[in-house]
mmCIF file of C-alpha atoms and ligand atoms in Angstrom:
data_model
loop_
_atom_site.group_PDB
_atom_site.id
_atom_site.type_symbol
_atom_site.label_atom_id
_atom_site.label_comp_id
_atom_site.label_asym_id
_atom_site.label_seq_id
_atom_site.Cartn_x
_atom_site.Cartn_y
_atom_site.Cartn_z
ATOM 1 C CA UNK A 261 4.985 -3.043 -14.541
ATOM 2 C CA UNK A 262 6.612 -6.620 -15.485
ATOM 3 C CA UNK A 263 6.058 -9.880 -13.311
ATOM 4 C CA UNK A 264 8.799 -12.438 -13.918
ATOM 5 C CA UNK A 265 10.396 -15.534 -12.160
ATOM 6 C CA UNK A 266 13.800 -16.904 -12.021
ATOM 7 C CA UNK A 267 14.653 -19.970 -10.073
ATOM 8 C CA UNK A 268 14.872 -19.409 -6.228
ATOM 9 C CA UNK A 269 18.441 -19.151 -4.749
ATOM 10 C CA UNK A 270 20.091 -19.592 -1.031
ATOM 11 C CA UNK A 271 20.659 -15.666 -0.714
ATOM 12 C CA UNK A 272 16.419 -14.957 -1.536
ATOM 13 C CA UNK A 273 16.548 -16.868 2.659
ATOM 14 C CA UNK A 274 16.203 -13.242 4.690
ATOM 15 C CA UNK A 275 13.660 -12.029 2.175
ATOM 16 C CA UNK A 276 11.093 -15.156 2.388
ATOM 17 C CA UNK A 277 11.617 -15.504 6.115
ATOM 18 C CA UNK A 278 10.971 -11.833 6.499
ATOM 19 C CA UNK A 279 7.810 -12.166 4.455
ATOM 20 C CA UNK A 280 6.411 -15.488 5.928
ATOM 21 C CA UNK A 281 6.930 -14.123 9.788
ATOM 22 C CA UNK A 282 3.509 -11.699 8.579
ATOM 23 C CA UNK A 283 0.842 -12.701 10.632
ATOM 24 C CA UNK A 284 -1.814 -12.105 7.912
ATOM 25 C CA UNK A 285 -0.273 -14.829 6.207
ATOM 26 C CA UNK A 286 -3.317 -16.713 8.040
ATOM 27 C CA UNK A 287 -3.788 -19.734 5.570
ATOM 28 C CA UNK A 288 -0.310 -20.691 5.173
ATOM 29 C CA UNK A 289 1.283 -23.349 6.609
ATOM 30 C CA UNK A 290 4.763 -23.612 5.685
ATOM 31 C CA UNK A 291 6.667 -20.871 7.580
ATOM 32 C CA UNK A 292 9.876 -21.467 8.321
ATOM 33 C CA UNK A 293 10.968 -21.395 12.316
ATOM 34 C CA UNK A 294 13.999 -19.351 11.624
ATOM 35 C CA UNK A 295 16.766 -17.712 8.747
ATOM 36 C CA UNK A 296 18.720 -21.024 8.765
ATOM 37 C CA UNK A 297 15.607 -23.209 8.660
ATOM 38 C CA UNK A 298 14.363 -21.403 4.875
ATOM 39 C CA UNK A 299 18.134 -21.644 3.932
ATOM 40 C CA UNK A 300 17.920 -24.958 4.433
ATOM 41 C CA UNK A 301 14.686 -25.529 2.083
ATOM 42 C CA UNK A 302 16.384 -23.152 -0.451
ATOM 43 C CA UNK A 303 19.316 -25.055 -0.801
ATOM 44 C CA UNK A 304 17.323 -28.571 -1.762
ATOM 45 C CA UNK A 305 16.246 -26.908 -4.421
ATOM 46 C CA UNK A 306 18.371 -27.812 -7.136
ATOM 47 C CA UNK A 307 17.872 -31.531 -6.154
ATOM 48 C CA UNK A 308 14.115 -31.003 -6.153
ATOM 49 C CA UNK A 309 14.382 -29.807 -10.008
ATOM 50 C CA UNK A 310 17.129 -32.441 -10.971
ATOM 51 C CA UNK A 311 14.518 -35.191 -9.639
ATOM 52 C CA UNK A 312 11.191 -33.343 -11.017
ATOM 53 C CA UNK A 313 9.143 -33.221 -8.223
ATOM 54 C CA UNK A 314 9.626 -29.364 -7.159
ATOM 55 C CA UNK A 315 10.254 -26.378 -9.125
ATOM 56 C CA UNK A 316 10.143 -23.104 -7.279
ATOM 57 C CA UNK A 317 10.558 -19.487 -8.368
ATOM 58 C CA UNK A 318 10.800 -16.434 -7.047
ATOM 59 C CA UNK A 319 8.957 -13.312 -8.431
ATOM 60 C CA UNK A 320 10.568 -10.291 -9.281
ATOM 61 C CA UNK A 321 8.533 -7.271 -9.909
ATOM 62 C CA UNK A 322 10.226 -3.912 -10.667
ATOM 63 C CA UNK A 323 13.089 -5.502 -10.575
ATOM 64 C CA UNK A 324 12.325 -6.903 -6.625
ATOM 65 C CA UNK A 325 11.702 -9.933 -5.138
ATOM 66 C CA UNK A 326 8.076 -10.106 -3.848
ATOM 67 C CA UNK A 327 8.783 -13.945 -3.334
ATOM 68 C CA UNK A 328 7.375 -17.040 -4.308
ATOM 69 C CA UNK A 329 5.550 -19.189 -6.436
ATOM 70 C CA UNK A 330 6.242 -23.169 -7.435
ATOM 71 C CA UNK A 331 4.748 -26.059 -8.820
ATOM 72 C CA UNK A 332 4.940 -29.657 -7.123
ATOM 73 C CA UNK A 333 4.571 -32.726 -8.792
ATOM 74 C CA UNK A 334 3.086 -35.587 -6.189
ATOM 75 C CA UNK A 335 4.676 -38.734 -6.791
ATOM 76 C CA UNK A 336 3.039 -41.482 -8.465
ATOM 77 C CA UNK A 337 0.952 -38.877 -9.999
ATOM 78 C CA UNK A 338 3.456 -37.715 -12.652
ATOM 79 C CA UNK A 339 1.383 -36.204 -14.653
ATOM 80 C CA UNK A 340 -0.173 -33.433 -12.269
ATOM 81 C CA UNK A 341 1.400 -30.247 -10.777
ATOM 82 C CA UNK A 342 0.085 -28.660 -7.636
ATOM 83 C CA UNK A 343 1.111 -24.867 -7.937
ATOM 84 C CA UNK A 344 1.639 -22.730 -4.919
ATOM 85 C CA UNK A 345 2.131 -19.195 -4.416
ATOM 86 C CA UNK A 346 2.689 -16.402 -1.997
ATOM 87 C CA UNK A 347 3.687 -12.591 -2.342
ATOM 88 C CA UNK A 348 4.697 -9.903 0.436
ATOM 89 C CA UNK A 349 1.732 -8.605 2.197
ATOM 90 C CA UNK A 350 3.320 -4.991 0.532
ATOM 91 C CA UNK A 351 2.295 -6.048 -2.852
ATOM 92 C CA UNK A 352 -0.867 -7.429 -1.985
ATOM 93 C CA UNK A 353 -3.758 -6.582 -5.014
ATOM 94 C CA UNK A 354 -1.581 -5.178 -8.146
ATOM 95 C CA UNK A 355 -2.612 -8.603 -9.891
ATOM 96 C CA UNK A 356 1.313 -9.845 -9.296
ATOM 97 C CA UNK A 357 0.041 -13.567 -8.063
ATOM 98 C CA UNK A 358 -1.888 -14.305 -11.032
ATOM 99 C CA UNK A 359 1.043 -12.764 -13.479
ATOM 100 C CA UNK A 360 3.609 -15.322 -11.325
ATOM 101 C CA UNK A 361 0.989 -18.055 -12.177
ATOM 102 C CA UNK A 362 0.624 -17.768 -15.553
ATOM 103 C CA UNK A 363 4.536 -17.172 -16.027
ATOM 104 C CA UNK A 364 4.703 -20.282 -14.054
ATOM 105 C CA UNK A 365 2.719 -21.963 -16.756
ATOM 106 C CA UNK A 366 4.510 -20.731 -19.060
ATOM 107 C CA UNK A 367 7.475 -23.032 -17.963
ATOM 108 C CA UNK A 368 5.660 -25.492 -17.254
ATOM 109 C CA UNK A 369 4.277 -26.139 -20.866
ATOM 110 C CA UNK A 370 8.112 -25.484 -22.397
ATOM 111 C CA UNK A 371 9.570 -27.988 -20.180
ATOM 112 C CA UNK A 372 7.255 -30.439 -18.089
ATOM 113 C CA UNK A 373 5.267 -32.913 -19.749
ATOM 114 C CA UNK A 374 2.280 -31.933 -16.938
ATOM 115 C CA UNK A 375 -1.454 -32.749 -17.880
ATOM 116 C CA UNK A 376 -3.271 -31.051 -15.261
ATOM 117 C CA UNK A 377 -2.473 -28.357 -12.660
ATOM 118 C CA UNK A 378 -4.589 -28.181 -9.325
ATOM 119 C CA UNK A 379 -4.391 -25.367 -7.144
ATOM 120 C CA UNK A 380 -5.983 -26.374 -3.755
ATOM 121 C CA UNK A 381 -6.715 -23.188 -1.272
ATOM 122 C CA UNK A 382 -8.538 -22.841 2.040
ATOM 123 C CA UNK A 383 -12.358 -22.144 1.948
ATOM 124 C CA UNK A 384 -11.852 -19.104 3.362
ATOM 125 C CA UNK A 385 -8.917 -17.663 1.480
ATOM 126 C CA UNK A 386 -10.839 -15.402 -0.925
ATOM 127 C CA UNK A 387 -7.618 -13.535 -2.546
ATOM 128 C CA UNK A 388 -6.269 -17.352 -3.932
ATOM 129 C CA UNK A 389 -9.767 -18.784 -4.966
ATOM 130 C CA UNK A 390 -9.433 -15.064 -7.452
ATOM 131 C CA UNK A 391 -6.190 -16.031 -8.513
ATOM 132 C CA UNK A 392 -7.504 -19.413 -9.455
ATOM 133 C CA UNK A 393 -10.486 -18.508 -11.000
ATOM 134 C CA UNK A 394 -8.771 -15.729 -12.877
ATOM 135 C CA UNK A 395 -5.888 -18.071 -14.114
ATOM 136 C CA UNK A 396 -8.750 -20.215 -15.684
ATOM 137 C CA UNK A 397 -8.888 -22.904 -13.075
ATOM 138 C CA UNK A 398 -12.625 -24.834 -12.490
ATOM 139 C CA UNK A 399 -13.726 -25.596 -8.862
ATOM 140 C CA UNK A 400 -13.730 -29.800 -8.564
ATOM 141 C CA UNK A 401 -14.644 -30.044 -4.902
ATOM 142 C CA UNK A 402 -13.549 -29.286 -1.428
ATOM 143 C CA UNK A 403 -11.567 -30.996 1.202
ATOM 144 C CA UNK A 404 -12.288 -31.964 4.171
ATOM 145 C CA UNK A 405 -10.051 -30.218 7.270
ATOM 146 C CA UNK A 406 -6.901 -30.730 4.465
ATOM 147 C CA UNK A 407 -4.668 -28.051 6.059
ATOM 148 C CA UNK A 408 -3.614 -27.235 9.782
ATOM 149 C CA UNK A 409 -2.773 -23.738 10.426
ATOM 150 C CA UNK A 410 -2.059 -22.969 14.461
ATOM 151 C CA UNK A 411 -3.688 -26.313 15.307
ATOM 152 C CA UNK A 412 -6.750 -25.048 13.311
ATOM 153 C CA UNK A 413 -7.719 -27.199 10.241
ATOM 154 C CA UNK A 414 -9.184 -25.765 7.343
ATOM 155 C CA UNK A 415 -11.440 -27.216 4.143
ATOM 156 C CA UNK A 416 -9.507 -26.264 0.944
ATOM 157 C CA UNK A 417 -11.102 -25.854 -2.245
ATOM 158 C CA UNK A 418 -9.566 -27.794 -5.444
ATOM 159 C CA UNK A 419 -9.222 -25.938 -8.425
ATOM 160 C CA UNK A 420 -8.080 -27.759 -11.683
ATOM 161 C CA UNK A 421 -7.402 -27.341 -14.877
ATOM 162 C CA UNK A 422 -6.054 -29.480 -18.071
ATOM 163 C CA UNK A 423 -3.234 -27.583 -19.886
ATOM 164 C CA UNK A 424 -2.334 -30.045 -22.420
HETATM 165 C C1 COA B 134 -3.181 -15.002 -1.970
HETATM 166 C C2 COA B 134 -2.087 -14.003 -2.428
HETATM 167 C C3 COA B 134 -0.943 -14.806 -3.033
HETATM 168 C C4 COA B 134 -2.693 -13.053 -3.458
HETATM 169 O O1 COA B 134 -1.642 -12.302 -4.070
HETATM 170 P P1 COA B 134 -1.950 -10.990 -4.948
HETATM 171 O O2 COA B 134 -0.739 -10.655 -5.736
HETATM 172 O O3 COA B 134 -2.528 -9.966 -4.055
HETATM 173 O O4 COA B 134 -3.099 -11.554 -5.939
HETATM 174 P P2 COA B 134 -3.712 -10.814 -7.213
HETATM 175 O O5 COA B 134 -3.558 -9.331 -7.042
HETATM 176 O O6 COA B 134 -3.154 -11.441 -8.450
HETATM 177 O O7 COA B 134 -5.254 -11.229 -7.155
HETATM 178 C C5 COA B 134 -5.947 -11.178 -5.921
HETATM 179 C C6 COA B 134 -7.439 -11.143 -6.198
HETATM 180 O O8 COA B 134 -8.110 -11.421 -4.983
HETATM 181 C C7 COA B 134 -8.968 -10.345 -4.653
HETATM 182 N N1 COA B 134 -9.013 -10.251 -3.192
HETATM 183 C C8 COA B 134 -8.013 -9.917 -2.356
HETATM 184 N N2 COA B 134 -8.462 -9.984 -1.080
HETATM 185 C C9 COA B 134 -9.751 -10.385 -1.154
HETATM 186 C C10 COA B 134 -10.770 -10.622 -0.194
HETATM 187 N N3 COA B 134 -10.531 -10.507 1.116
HETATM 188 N N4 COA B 134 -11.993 -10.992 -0.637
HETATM 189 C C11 COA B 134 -12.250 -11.152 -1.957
HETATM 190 N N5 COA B 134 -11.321 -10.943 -2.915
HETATM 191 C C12 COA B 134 -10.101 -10.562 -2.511
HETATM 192 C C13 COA B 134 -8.353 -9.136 -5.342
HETATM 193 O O9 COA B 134 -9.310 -8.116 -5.499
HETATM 194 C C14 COA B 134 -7.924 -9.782 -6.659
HETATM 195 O O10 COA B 134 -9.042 -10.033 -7.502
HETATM 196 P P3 COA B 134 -9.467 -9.037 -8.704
HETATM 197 O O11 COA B 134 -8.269 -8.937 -9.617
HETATM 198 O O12 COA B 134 -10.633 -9.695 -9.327
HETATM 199 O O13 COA B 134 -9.782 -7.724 -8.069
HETATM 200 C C15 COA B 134 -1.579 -13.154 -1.238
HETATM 201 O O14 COA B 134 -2.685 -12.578 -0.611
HETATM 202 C C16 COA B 134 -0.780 -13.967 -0.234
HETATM 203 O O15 COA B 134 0.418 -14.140 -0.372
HETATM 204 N N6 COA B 134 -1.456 -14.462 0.831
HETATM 205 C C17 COA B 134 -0.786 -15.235 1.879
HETATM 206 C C18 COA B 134 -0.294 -16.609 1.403
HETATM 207 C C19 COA B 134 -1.407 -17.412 0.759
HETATM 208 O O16 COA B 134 -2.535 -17.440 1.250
HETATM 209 N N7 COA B 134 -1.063 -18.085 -0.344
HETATM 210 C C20 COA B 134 -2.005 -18.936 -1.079
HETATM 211 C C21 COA B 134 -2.149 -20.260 -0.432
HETATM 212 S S1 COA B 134 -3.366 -21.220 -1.333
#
């Protein structure tokens, strides 16, 4: 079994709205309202890459696309990424998020000139603190109420790590 990424494209739209309607997907924020609305974010893609502040991916694995994972770089912090990730609830525990991550890496030491990588996920999310841990990351601290899910906030944990 082979985890690998390739840059996200318009047509991947159905697939990650599909996905991201799950409701298990309970510490995740960014779900898109409709098929048009994650077009929309697909297609600002290629101006996300050309100005270096978003690089997303989609993960293929046995040759299909159990979506996403992406690193952001925060402006006027050039030298960190934040990495995100999610895969269909289908594919849930055959390691394929922590493959996607370290493929991710992967690119990003080739072709970023990234320092350090956080990974920030909420206290609860057990399944993304793994990945993290797994992947090598070190808890720093947590977060006070950082993310809003259904007009709940969460603490998030902040994982980092120094690649370079
Ligand atoms: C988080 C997510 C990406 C994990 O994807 P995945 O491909 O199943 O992850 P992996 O298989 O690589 O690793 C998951 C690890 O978490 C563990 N895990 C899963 N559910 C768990 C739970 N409820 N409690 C403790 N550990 C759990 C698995 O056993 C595995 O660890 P192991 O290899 O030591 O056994 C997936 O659950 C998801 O998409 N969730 C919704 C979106 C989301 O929360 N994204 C992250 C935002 S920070």
């Amino acid at each position: 079994m082979k985890t690998e990424i390739r840059p996200q494209r318009v047509s991947d739209a159905n697939r990650f709205y599909e996905i991201l309607s799950s409701p298990n997907f309970i510490y995740f924020s960014a779900k898109p309202k409709s098929i048009e609305d994650e077009k929309n974010f697909l297609k600002l893609n290629p101006q996300k890459r050309r100005e270096k502040s978003e690089f997303n991916f989609s993960i293929i694995y046995n040759n299909i696309n159990v979506v996403a994972v992406g690193v952001r770089i925060i402006q006027g912090r050039a030298y960190t990424g934040e990495i995100g990730y999610f895969i269909d609830e289908q594919y849930w525990g055959k390691g394929i998020a922590t493959d996607a991550v370290l493929r991710l890496e992967e690119f990003i030491k080739s072709k970023l000139k990234l320092h350090r990588l956080e990974i920030f996920m909420a206290k609860g999310n057990k399944a993304s603190r793994r990945i993290a841990i797994k992947c090598g990351y070190q808890r720093e601290g947590l977060l006070k109420e950082m993310l809003l899910v259904e007009k709940v906030w969460h603490d998030c944990y902040l994982y980092g790590k120094i690649i370079s």
